[in-house]
Coordinates of C-alpha atoms in Angstrom, one line a residue:
Chain Z
M113 CA 60.4 281.6 201.2
E114 CA 57.8 280.2 198.4
L115 CA 56.0 277.1 200.3
H116 CA 57.5 274.0 198.4
Q117 CA 60.5 275.6 200.1
L118 CA 60.0 275.7 203.9
T119 CA 60.7 272.9 206.0
I120 CA 58.4 270.9 207.8
G121 CA 58.8 272.9 211.0
Q122 CA 58.2 276.1 209.6
A123 CA 55.2 274.9 207.5
R124 CA 53.8 272.9 210.8
E125 CA 53.8 276.9 212.8
K126 CA 52.1 278.5 209.3
L127 CA 49.2 275.8 209.2
I128 CA 48.7 275.7 212.9
S129 CA 48.5 279.9 212.9
K130 CA 46.0 279.4 210.1
E131 CA 48.3 281.8 207.8
I132 CA 48.6 279.1 204.9
S133 CA 46.6 276.0 204.2
S134 CA 47.2 272.5 203.4
Q135 CA 45.3 272.7 200.6
D136 CA 47.6 275.9 199.6
L137 CA 50.7 273.7 200.5
T138 CA 50.1 270.9 198.3
K139 CA 49.0 272.9 195.3
A140 CA 52.4 274.7 195.7
V141 CA 54.5 271.6 196.1
F142 CA 52.1 270.0 192.8
D143 CA 52.9 273.4 191.3
R144 CA 56.9 272.9 192.2
V145 CA 56.2 269.0 190.7
D146 CA 54.7 270.6 187.3
A147 CA 57.8 272.8 187.1
V148 CA 60.6 270.5 188.0
E149 CA 59.9 266.9 187.5
G150 CA 60.4 266.9 183.5
K151 CA 64.0 267.8 184.7
V152 CA 64.4 265.7 187.6
D153 CA 62.5 262.5 187.3
A154 CA 61.7 262.2 190.6
Y155 CA 58.1 260.5 190.7
L156 CA 56.7 257.3 189.3
Y157 CA 53.2 258.3 189.8
L158 CA 51.8 261.0 191.5
C159 CA 48.9 260.8 193.7
R160 CA 46.9 264.4 192.6
D161 CA 43.1 264.0 193.9
E162 CA 43.7 261.7 196.5
A163 CA 46.4 264.6 197.9
M164 CA 43.8 267.0 197.2
E165 CA 41.5 265.1 199.5
A166 CA 43.9 264.5 202.1
A167 CA 44.7 268.3 202.3
R168 CA 41.4 269.2 202.9
E169 CA 41.0 266.8 205.3
A170 CA 43.7 267.8 207.1
D171 CA 42.8 271.5 206.9
R172 CA 39.3 270.8 208.3
A173 CA 41.0 268.8 211.4
L174 CA 43.6 271.9 212.1
G175 CA 40.3 273.8 212.2
Q176 CA 39.4 272.2 214.9
G177 CA 42.2 272.4 216.7
E178 CA 44.9 269.2 215.4
T179 CA 48.4 269.8 216.1
A180 CA 49.8 266.8 215.1
P181 CA 53.0 267.4 214.2
L182 CA 52.2 266.2 210.0
C183 CA 49.2 267.1 209.7
G184 CA 48.5 268.7 206.1
I185 CA 52.2 268.0 205.6
P186 CA 52.9 267.1 201.6
L187 CA 55.1 263.9 201.6
G188 CA 56.8 261.7 199.1
I189 CA 56.6 257.7 199.4
K190 CA 59.7 255.2 197.6
D191 CA 58.1 253.3 195.5
V192 CA 59.3 250.3 197.9
M193 CA 56.3 251.0 200.7
C194 CA 52.8 249.5 200.0
T195 CA 50.0 252.1 199.7
K196 CA 46.4 251.2 199.5
G197 CA 44.8 251.7 196.2
V198 CA 48.2 253.4 194.9
P199 CA 50.3 252.1 192.1
T200 CA 53.9 250.3 194.1
T201 CA 56.2 248.9 191.4
C202 CA 59.2 248.8 193.5
G203 CA 60.7 250.0 190.2
S204 CA 60.3 246.5 188.7
K205 CA 58.4 245.2 185.5
I206 CA 57.2 242.5 187.6
L207 CA 55.7 244.5 189.5
G208 CA 54.4 247.0 186.8
N209 CA 50.7 246.4 187.0
F210 CA 50.3 246.1 191.4
V211 CA 48.3 247.9 193.1
P212 CA 48.2 247.0 196.9
P213 CA 45.1 246.0 198.5
Y214 CA 46.8 247.0 202.0
D215 CA 49.2 250.3 203.4
G216 CA 52.3 249.1 204.8
T217 CA 52.4 250.2 208.5
V218 CA 54.3 253.4 208.3
I219 CA 51.5 254.4 206.0
S220 CA 49.1 253.9 208.0
N221 CA 50.7 255.7 211.1
L222 CA 51.3 258.6 208.1
K223 CA 47.7 258.7 207.3
K224 CA 47.1 258.3 210.8
A225 CA 49.0 261.9 211.4
G226 CA 47.4 263.3 209.0
A227 CA 50.5 264.0 206.2
V228 CA 49.5 263.8 202.5
I229 CA 50.9 261.5 199.9
V230 CA 51.5 263.8 197.0
G231 CA 53.3 260.3 195.1
K232 CA 55.5 257.2 194.9
T233 CA 59.3 257.9 194.2
N234 CA 61.7 256.3 191.6
M235 CA 64.0 254.0 193.0
D236 CA 66.7 251.5 191.8
E237 CA 65.0 248.2 191.3
F238 CA 63.5 246.4 194.6
A239 CA 66.2 248.9 196.6
M240 CA 69.1 247.7 194.4
G241 CA 71.7 249.6 193.5
S242 CA 73.6 253.6 194.4
S243 CA 72.4 255.6 191.4
T244 CA 68.5 254.8 190.8
E245 CA 70.0 253.8 187.0
N246 CA 68.7 250.6 187.9
S247 CA 64.4 251.4 187.7
A248 CA 63.1 249.8 184.9
F249 CA 61.1 252.8 184.3
K250 CA 62.8 256.2 184.3
T251 CA 66.7 257.8 185.8
T252 CA 66.1 260.4 188.3
K253 CA 68.4 263.2 188.1
N254 CA 70.4 265.4 190.6
P255 CA 69.3 268.3 191.4
W256 CA 72.2 269.8 192.0
D257 CA 73.3 268.5 188.6
L258 CA 71.4 267.0 186.3
T259 CA 74.3 265.7 184.8
R260 CA 74.7 263.4 187.9
T261 CA 72.9 260.4 189.9
P262 CA 71.3 261.7 193.1
G263 CA 72.6 258.6 194.6
G264 CA 70.5 255.2 195.2
S265 CA 68.6 253.7 196.0
S266 CA 66.1 256.0 197.0
G267 CA 67.0 258.4 194.7
G268 CA 63.4 259.8 193.8
S269 CA 62.9 260.7 197.6
A270 CA 66.2 262.1 198.1
A271 CA 65.7 264.4 195.1
A272 CA 62.2 265.1 195.5
A273 CA 63.0 266.7 199.1
A274 CA 66.4 268.4 197.5
A275 CA 64.4 270.2 194.7
G276 CA 60.7 271.4 196.9
M277 CA 59.0 268.4 195.4
C278 CA 57.6 267.6 198.8
L279 CA 58.7 268.8 202.4
G280 CA 60.1 265.3 203.0
S281 CA 60.1 261.7 202.3
L282 CA 60.3 258.1 203.5
G283 CA 62.7 255.8 201.8
S284 CA 64.5 252.6 202.6
D285 CA 67.9 251.9 203.7
T286 CA 69.6 248.1 203.0
G287 CA 73.2 249.2 202.6
G288 CA 73.1 252.8 202.6
S289 CA 70.3 253.4 200.5
I290 CA 69.1 256.3 202.4
R291 CA 72.2 257.7 203.8
Q292 CA 73.7 258.1 200.6
P293 CA 71.4 259.6 198.5
A294 CA 70.6 262.2 201.1
S295 CA 74.7 263.0 201.2
H296 CA 74.5 263.4 197.1
C297 CA 71.4 265.6 197.4
G298 CA 72.1 267.9 200.2
V299 CA 69.3 266.7 202.6
V300 CA 69.3 265.3 205.9
G301 CA 68.7 261.2 205.6
L302 CA 68.4 259.0 208.4
K303 CA 68.1 254.8 209.0
P304 CA 66.6 253.9 212.0
T305 CA 67.9 250.9 214.0
Y306 CA 67.0 248.1 212.7
G307 CA 63.0 246.9 214.3
R308 CA 62.8 250.6 215.3
V309 CA 60.5 251.2 212.1
S310 CA 58.0 248.4 211.4
R311 CA 58.9 246.6 208.0
F312 CA 55.2 245.3 207.1
G313 CA 54.2 246.7 203.9
L314 CA 58.3 247.3 202.6
V315 CA 58.9 244.5 199.6
A316 CA 61.6 242.8 201.3
Y317 CA 65.1 242.9 199.7
A318 CA 67.2 241.8 202.4
S319 CA 65.2 241.4 204.9
S320 CA 67.5 241.4 208.2
L321 CA 69.3 244.7 206.6
D322 CA 65.7 247.0 205.2
Q323 CA 65.2 249.7 207.3
I324 CA 62.3 252.7 206.2
G325 CA 63.4 256.3 207.5
P326 CA 63.3 260.0 206.6
F327 CA 64.5 262.7 204.1
T328 CA 64.0 265.9 205.0
R329 CA 65.5 269.7 205.1
S330 CA 66.8 270.2 208.8
V331 CA 66.8 267.8 211.8
E332 CA 64.2 268.7 213.4
D333 CA 62.1 267.3 210.3
A334 CA 63.6 263.8 210.2
A335 CA 63.2 263.9 214.1
L336 CA 59.3 265.1 213.7
M337 CA 59.1 262.4 210.9
L338 CA 60.9 259.6 212.2
Q339 CA 58.2 260.2 215.8
A340 CA 55.1 259.4 213.1
I341 CA 56.8 256.5 212.0
A342 CA 58.7 254.7 214.8
G343 CA 57.2 251.8 217.8
Y344 CA 56.1 248.5 217.7
D345 CA 54.0 246.5 215.4
A346 CA 52.7 243.2 216.1
S347 CA 52.6 242.8 212.1
D348 CA 56.4 242.6 211.9
S349 CA 57.9 240.0 214.0
T350 CA 61.5 241.9 213.7
S351 CA 59.8 244.9 215.5
V352 CA 61.1 245.7 218.7
N353 CA 58.5 246.3 221.2
R354 CA 60.3 249.4 223.3
P355 CA 59.2 253.1 223.9
V356 CA 59.8 255.6 221.6
P357 CA 61.6 258.5 222.6
D358 CA 60.2 262.4 222.4
Y359 CA 62.9 263.0 219.7
Q360 CA 62.0 266.7 219.0
A361 CA 62.8 267.3 222.6
A362 CA 66.0 265.5 223.0
I363 CA 67.8 266.8 220.0
K364 CA 67.6 270.4 221.8
H365 CA 69.6 269.0 224.8
D366 CA 73.3 270.4 225.1
V367 CA 75.9 268.5 222.9
K368 CA 78.5 269.7 225.4
G369 CA 80.5 266.6 226.9
M370 CA 79.1 264.5 224.5
R371 CA 81.9 262.0 222.4
V372 CA 82.3 260.8 219.0
G373 CA 84.2 258.4 217.4
L374 CA 86.3 259.0 215.0
P375 CA 87.3 255.2 213.0
K376 CA 90.5 255.8 211.7
E377 CA 90.0 252.6 208.9
F378 CA 87.5 255.0 207.4
F379 CA 89.8 257.7 206.5
E380 CA 92.5 255.5 205.1
E381 CA 90.4 254.1 202.6
G382 CA 91.7 254.7 199.6
G383 CA 89.6 257.2 196.6
L384 CA 88.6 258.8 199.3
S385 CA 88.2 262.8 197.5
P386 CA 89.6 266.0 199.1
D387 CA 86.7 267.4 199.4
V388 CA 85.2 264.9 201.1
K389 CA 87.7 264.8 203.5
N390 CA 88.1 268.5 203.8
A391 CA 84.4 268.9 204.7
V392 CA 84.3 266.2 207.0
D393 CA 87.5 267.2 208.9
Q394 CA 86.0 270.8 209.4
A395 CA 82.4 269.1 210.8
I396 CA 84.4 267.6 213.4
K397 CA 86.3 271.2 214.0
T398 CA 83.0 273.1 214.1
M399 CA 81.9 270.0 216.6
E400 CA 84.9 269.9 219.3
G401 CA 84.1 273.9 218.8
Q402 CA 80.4 272.8 220.8
G403 CA 82.1 271.2 223.2
V404 CA 81.9 267.7 221.4
D405 CA 85.2 265.5 222.7
V406 CA 86.8 263.3 220.0
V407 CA 88.1 259.9 220.8
A408 CA 89.9 257.6 218.2
V409 CA 88.3 254.5 217.7
S410 CA 88.7 251.3 215.6
L411 CA 86.4 249.3 213.4
P412 CA 89.2 246.8 212.1
H413 CA 86.2 244.6 210.2
A414 CA 84.6 247.5 208.3
K415 CA 86.5 247.0 205.7
Y416 CA 85.2 244.1 204.9
S417 CA 81.8 245.1 204.9
V418 CA 81.3 245.1 201.1
A419 CA 82.9 241.4 201.0
V420 CA 80.1 240.5 203.5
Y421 CA 77.0 242.4 202.4
Y422 CA 77.6 240.8 198.7
V423 CA 76.9 237.9 200.4
I424 CA 74.2 238.3 202.8
A425 CA 71.7 241.1 200.7
P426 CA 72.0 238.9 197.2
A427 CA 71.6 235.5 199.8
E428 CA 68.5 237.3 200.9
A429 CA 67.5 238.4 197.9
S430 CA 67.8 235.6 196.2
S431 CA 65.0 233.9 198.6
N432 CA 62.7 236.7 198.9
L433 CA 62.5 237.1 195.1
A434 CA 61.6 233.6 194.7
R435 CA 57.6 235.0 195.6
Y436 CA 57.5 236.3 192.2
D437 CA 56.5 233.8 189.8
G438 CA 54.0 235.1 187.7
V439 CA 51.0 233.1 190.0
K440 CA 49.5 235.6 192.6
Y441 CA 50.0 239.0 191.6
G442 CA 52.5 240.8 189.4
L443 CA 53.5 240.3 185.8
R444 CA 52.8 236.8 184.3
E445 CA 54.4 235.5 180.8
Q446 CA 51.8 233.1 179.9
R447 CA 53.4 229.6 178.7
D448 CA 51.7 226.4 178.6
S449 CA 53.5 224.9 181.6
L450 CA 53.4 226.1 185.1
I451 CA 57.6 225.7 185.1
D452 CA 58.0 227.5 181.9
M453 CA 56.0 230.2 182.9
Y454 CA 58.2 231.0 185.7
H455 CA 61.1 231.3 184.2
A456 CA 59.5 233.5 181.2
T457 CA 57.8 235.5 184.0
R458 CA 61.0 236.0 185.9
S459 CA 63.3 236.6 182.8
A460 CA 60.8 239.4 181.8
G461 CA 60.2 241.2 185.0
F462 CA 63.8 241.3 186.7
G463 CA 66.2 243.6 185.3
P464 CA 69.8 243.1 185.0
E465 CA 71.4 244.0 188.1
V466 CA 68.6 242.1 190.0
Q467 CA 69.1 238.8 188.1
R468 CA 73.1 239.3 188.6
R469 CA 72.2 239.7 192.5
I470 CA 69.7 236.5 192.2
I471 CA 72.7 234.4 191.0
I472 CA 74.8 235.6 193.1
G473 CA 72.9 234.7 196.3
T474 CA 71.8 231.6 194.7
Y475 CA 75.1 230.5 194.1
A476 CA 76.0 231.5 197.8
L477 CA 73.8 229.8 199.3
S478 CA 73.7 226.2 197.0
A479 CA 74.7 222.9 198.0
G480 CA 78.8 222.9 198.5
Y481 CA 79.5 226.7 198.6
Y482 CA 77.2 227.7 201.5
D483 CA 79.7 227.4 204.1
A484 CA 82.5 229.1 202.4
Y485 CA 80.1 231.9 200.9
Y486 CA 76.8 232.6 203.8
G487 CA 78.8 231.4 206.4
K488 CA 81.7 232.5 206.2
A489 CA 80.0 235.9 205.5
S490 CA 77.6 235.6 208.8
Q491 CA 80.8 234.7 211.0
V492 CA 82.7 238.1 209.7
R493 CA 79.2 240.3 210.4
T494 CA 79.4 239.0 214.0
L495 CA 82.9 240.5 214.2
I496 CA 82.0 243.6 212.3
M497 CA 79.3 243.9 215.0
D498 CA 81.1 243.5 217.6
D499 CA 83.5 246.0 216.7
Y500 CA 80.7 248.4 216.8
K501 CA 80.1 247.3 220.3
K502 CA 83.4 248.2 221.7
A503 CA 83.6 251.6 219.6
F504 CA 80.1 252.4 221.2
E505 CA 81.5 251.8 224.5
Q506 CA 83.8 254.7 224.2
C507 CA 81.8 257.4 222.3
D508 CA 78.2 258.3 222.0
A509 CA 78.4 258.6 218.0
V510 CA 80.8 256.8 215.4
I511 CA 81.3 260.1 212.5
S512 CA 82.8 259.6 208.6
P513 CA 81.8 260.5 205.5
V514 CA 79.1 258.6 204.1
A515 CA 80.3 258.4 200.6
P516 CA 83.9 258.3 199.4
T517 CA 83.2 260.8 196.5
P518 CA 80.2 263.8 195.6
A519 CA 77.8 262.5 193.3
F520 CA 79.0 260.8 190.0
K521 CA 78.0 261.4 186.5
L522 CA 75.1 259.2 185.2
G523 CA 76.4 255.9 183.0
E524 CA 80.2 256.5 185.0
K525 CA 79.5 253.2 186.6
T526 CA 76.9 251.3 185.2
D527 CA 79.4 249.0 183.4
D528 CA 80.5 247.8 186.6
P529 CA 79.2 246.8 189.1
L530 CA 82.2 246.0 191.4
T531 CA 82.9 249.8 191.3
M532 CA 79.3 250.9 192.4
Y533 CA 79.0 248.2 195.0
L534 CA 82.3 250.0 196.6
S535 CA 81.0 253.3 196.8
D536 CA 78.9 252.3 199.7
I537 CA 82.4 251.2 202.1
F538 CA 81.3 253.3 204.7
T539 CA 77.5 252.6 204.5
L540 CA 77.1 249.2 204.2
S541 CA 79.0 248.5 208.0
A542 CA 75.8 250.1 210.4
N543 CA 73.3 247.6 208.4
L544 CA 74.9 244.5 209.1
A545 CA 75.1 245.7 212.6
G546 CA 71.7 246.7 212.9
V547 CA 73.1 250.5 214.0
C548 CA 71.2 253.9 213.2
G549 CA 73.0 256.1 211.1
L550 CA 72.1 259.4 209.2
S551 CA 73.5 262.3 206.8
V552 CA 73.5 265.9 207.4
P553 CA 75.0 268.4 204.7
C554 CA 78.4 269.4 206.0
G555 CA 79.7 270.8 203.0
F556 CA 79.9 271.7 199.3
S557 CA 82.9 270.0 196.4
S558 CA 85.0 272.8 194.6
D559 CA 82.4 272.1 191.7
G560 CA 79.1 273.0 193.8
L561 CA 78.2 269.4 195.0
P562 CA 76.8 268.7 198.3
I563 CA 78.8 266.5 200.8
G564 CA 77.5 264.7 203.5
L565 CA 78.4 264.0 207.4
Q566 CA 77.9 260.4 208.8
L567 CA 76.7 259.9 212.3
Q568 CA 76.1 256.3 213.6
G569 CA 74.8 255.6 217.1
S570 CA 74.1 252.4 219.0
H571 CA 71.1 250.3 219.0
F572 CA 68.2 252.9 219.6
E573 CA 70.1 255.9 220.4
E574 CA 68.5 258.0 217.2
E575 CA 68.6 260.5 219.5
K576 CA 72.1 261.0 220.2
I577 CA 73.0 261.4 216.5
L578 CA 70.0 263.6 215.8
R579 CA 71.2 265.8 218.6
L580 CA 74.4 266.2 217.3
A581 CA 73.5 266.4 213.8
H582 CA 70.8 269.4 215.1
H583 CA 73.2 271.0 217.2
F584 CA 75.9 270.9 214.4
E585 CA 73.0 272.2 211.5
Q586 CA 72.7 275.3 213.9
A587 CA 75.8 275.8 213.4
T588 CA 76.4 275.5 210.0
E589 CA 74.6 277.2 207.1
F590 CA 74.3 273.9 204.5
H591 CA 71.1 273.1 204.9
N592 CA 70.0 276.5 204.2
K593 CA 71.2 276.3 200.4
R594 CA 68.9 274.7 197.7
P595 CA 69.7 273.7 194.5
E596 CA 68.8 276.1 191.4
I597 CA 66.6 274.5 189.1
Chain N
M181 CA 87.3 232.3 185.9
K182 CA 85.4 232.1 189.6
I183 CA 82.7 231.0 188.4
T184 CA 82.2 228.9 184.8
E185 CA 79.6 229.5 182.1
E186 CA 78.6 225.9 183.0
E187 CA 77.6 226.9 186.6
V188 CA 76.2 230.3 185.4
R189 CA 73.5 228.5 183.4
H190 CA 72.7 225.4 186.7
V191 CA 72.5 228.5 188.7
A192 CA 70.2 230.3 186.9
K193 CA 67.9 227.2 185.9
L194 CA 67.5 227.0 190.0
A195 CA 66.6 230.2 190.4
R196 CA 64.3 229.8 187.2
L197 CA 65.9 232.5 185.1
D198 CA 66.3 232.1 181.3
L199 CA 69.7 233.7 180.2
T200 CA 70.9 234.3 176.9
D201 CA 74.3 233.2 175.7
E202 CA 75.2 236.9 176.1
E203 CA 73.9 236.9 179.5
V204 CA 76.0 233.9 181.0
T205 CA 79.2 235.0 179.5
V206 CA 78.7 238.8 181.0
F207 CA 77.4 237.1 184.4
S208 CA 80.1 234.6 184.5
R209 CA 82.7 237.3 184.6
Q210 CA 81.0 240.5 186.5
V211 CA 79.7 237.8 189.2
G212 CA 82.9 236.1 188.9
D213 CA 84.9 239.6 189.8
I214 CA 82.4 239.9 192.7
L215 CA 82.9 236.4 194.0
D216 CA 87.1 237.6 193.4
Y217 CA 86.6 240.0 196.0
V218 CA 84.2 238.6 198.2
D219 CA 87.5 235.6 198.6
Q220 CA 89.1 238.2 200.6
L221 CA 87.0 237.1 203.5
N222 CA 89.2 233.8 203.8
S223 CA 91.9 236.3 205.1
V224 CA 89.7 237.0 208.3
D225 CA 90.1 234.5 211.5
T226 CA 86.8 233.4 212.2
Q227 CA 87.6 230.4 214.2
G228 CA 84.8 229.5 217.3
V229 CA 83.0 232.7 216.0
E230 CA 79.5 232.2 215.7
G231 CA 77.5 233.5 212.2
T232 CA 74.9 236.4 213.0
S233 CA 71.7 236.2 210.6
H234 CA 70.0 239.4 212.9
A235 CA 71.6 242.0 214.0
I236 CA 69.1 242.5 216.5
S237 CA 67.7 239.0 218.7
V238 CA 64.7 238.1 217.0
N239 CA 62.6 235.3 218.4
N240 CA 59.1 233.8 217.4
A241 CA 56.1 236.5 217.4
F242 CA 53.2 234.5 218.6
R243 CA 49.5 236.2 218.9
E244 CA 46.6 235.3 220.6
D245 CA 44.9 232.1 218.9
K246 CA 41.8 234.6 218.4
A247 CA 39.9 234.8 215.3
V248 CA 40.7 238.3 214.1
D249 CA 38.7 239.7 210.5
S250 CA 41.2 239.3 208.3
M251 CA 40.9 241.1 204.4
D252 CA 38.3 239.9 201.9
P253 CA 39.2 237.4 199.0
D254 CA 38.1 239.5 196.3
L255 CA 40.4 242.5 197.8
A256 CA 43.6 240.3 198.6
L257 CA 43.1 238.2 195.0
S258 CA 42.4 241.8 193.2
N259 CA 46.2 241.3 191.8
A260 CA 45.7 237.7 190.3
P261 CA 46.6 237.3 186.6
E262 CA 44.0 234.7 186.1
R263 CA 41.1 233.9 188.2
E264 CA 38.0 232.0 189.0
D265 CA 36.1 233.0 191.9
T266 CA 38.1 233.0 194.7
D267 CA 41.0 230.3 193.0
I268 CA 44.0 231.6 191.0
I269 CA 44.4 230.5 187.3
V270 CA 47.7 228.6 186.6
P271 CA 49.1 226.8 183.5
K272 CA 49.4 223.0 184.2
V273 CA 52.0 221.9 186.7
L274 CA 52.4 218.3 185.1

């Protein structure tokens, strides 16, 4: 197998046995980027020199017996995470010239682990979108079919991992932005529990929903990456101080007798494509064959997730994005008065989807509408959380599709925001409830597009969903297929 | 029409956004569609239900009251659009 196609686990063995060096691996990844970036458009910025330097450093450490799991591994980073001295645009013109003076905690953790950062990946502006078409800079294509979207908002990270333009990558998930592109690109994508991974240095979209997680080409790799980024961080007031389990060991435990819950409401949803339904049905049979018990659960309020999310997320966003005013950093459109400068800067710097969500959020929080919109949505959010609590009393993981259809065509939904929002129906509820969730490849559509299976776990029970996904992956071949590009 | 063009103009002003007439028309329609969709929440009985703002209980995170090194001011201000020493220059306020 070519070096750029290795899983992190495979590359790690070769690095430790000195069969290859991190410099060989990093060079192979950049060669791959040079060969396919023109077609995929996954990256906004490449850190060639810094990456080769980090690879040399990793080779020195490996030479001295270093065995940290990510040492010398080339990774892509969604451009929503602050990287010291490396541009961080969030896919927005308003941060087009922003060079962070510090590393986010996940980046410090990756660097400490010896990882090599390949570059910053493309995304929907401020992580608002489901197709990566809302980037102010470029449109990423799905490596399986260049006329389709990779999903979003972490489309660049998903496409890069699928196309061998890194060995793994980081994304962020506010309503499905890791799981949905992972499903569309045929890779593993994990959204950890809210509070498991520090958000310090993650540009905020909706702070009560945002969470960072990995894209990888195997479940074991996702466990390795989670291990490196999980844990308490005093710099994030919502970070939760509790021990981080050994995920790599945990995923190998037997799944016999584990219970997965089938939420009937998720399968009654209109618009579920027959290909997706078949793939998920087959996956459930595969798990049953492994001794996993399937039980019926109910998430009766999950159907309100889109409505709740599109009040709460824009409300938080309108407040978070108030900081972009042309004063301290980012774009400034110079005017004679401060107020005129604010208006000119924000109108020139934010794209249409961001402006739309700021307007929804400002409206929903404005005097006279607060109770009707934000208040009501936060109450229904409680009911959604209660549903999950009850479901997890009956099962270890909730199983469902990730997205109602395989990857859609570029441009197909750009004119109709509500239709785009509705494609997030299966993923939003996990963010509202703060639970963890992942997507693991479970099949292909009749026209060869990848399909992901979603497993959602209770708070801080990543081990369980990773374990189920790992055993499922071991019993299937979907993850071994790579896009021809 | 759930949200009038006048309301869109008002909200845009609150959010410090300038919209063209065309943007006002488009946003009024699109935001109206979204708010119509959101109205289904009114059919949910939430009598006596507490709202949730964070899925995980969040408390004030205090640290020890001890001086620690902070970022060098030059570095911290390195992205300022216009500055003089450690001051950021802005257009006149009044």
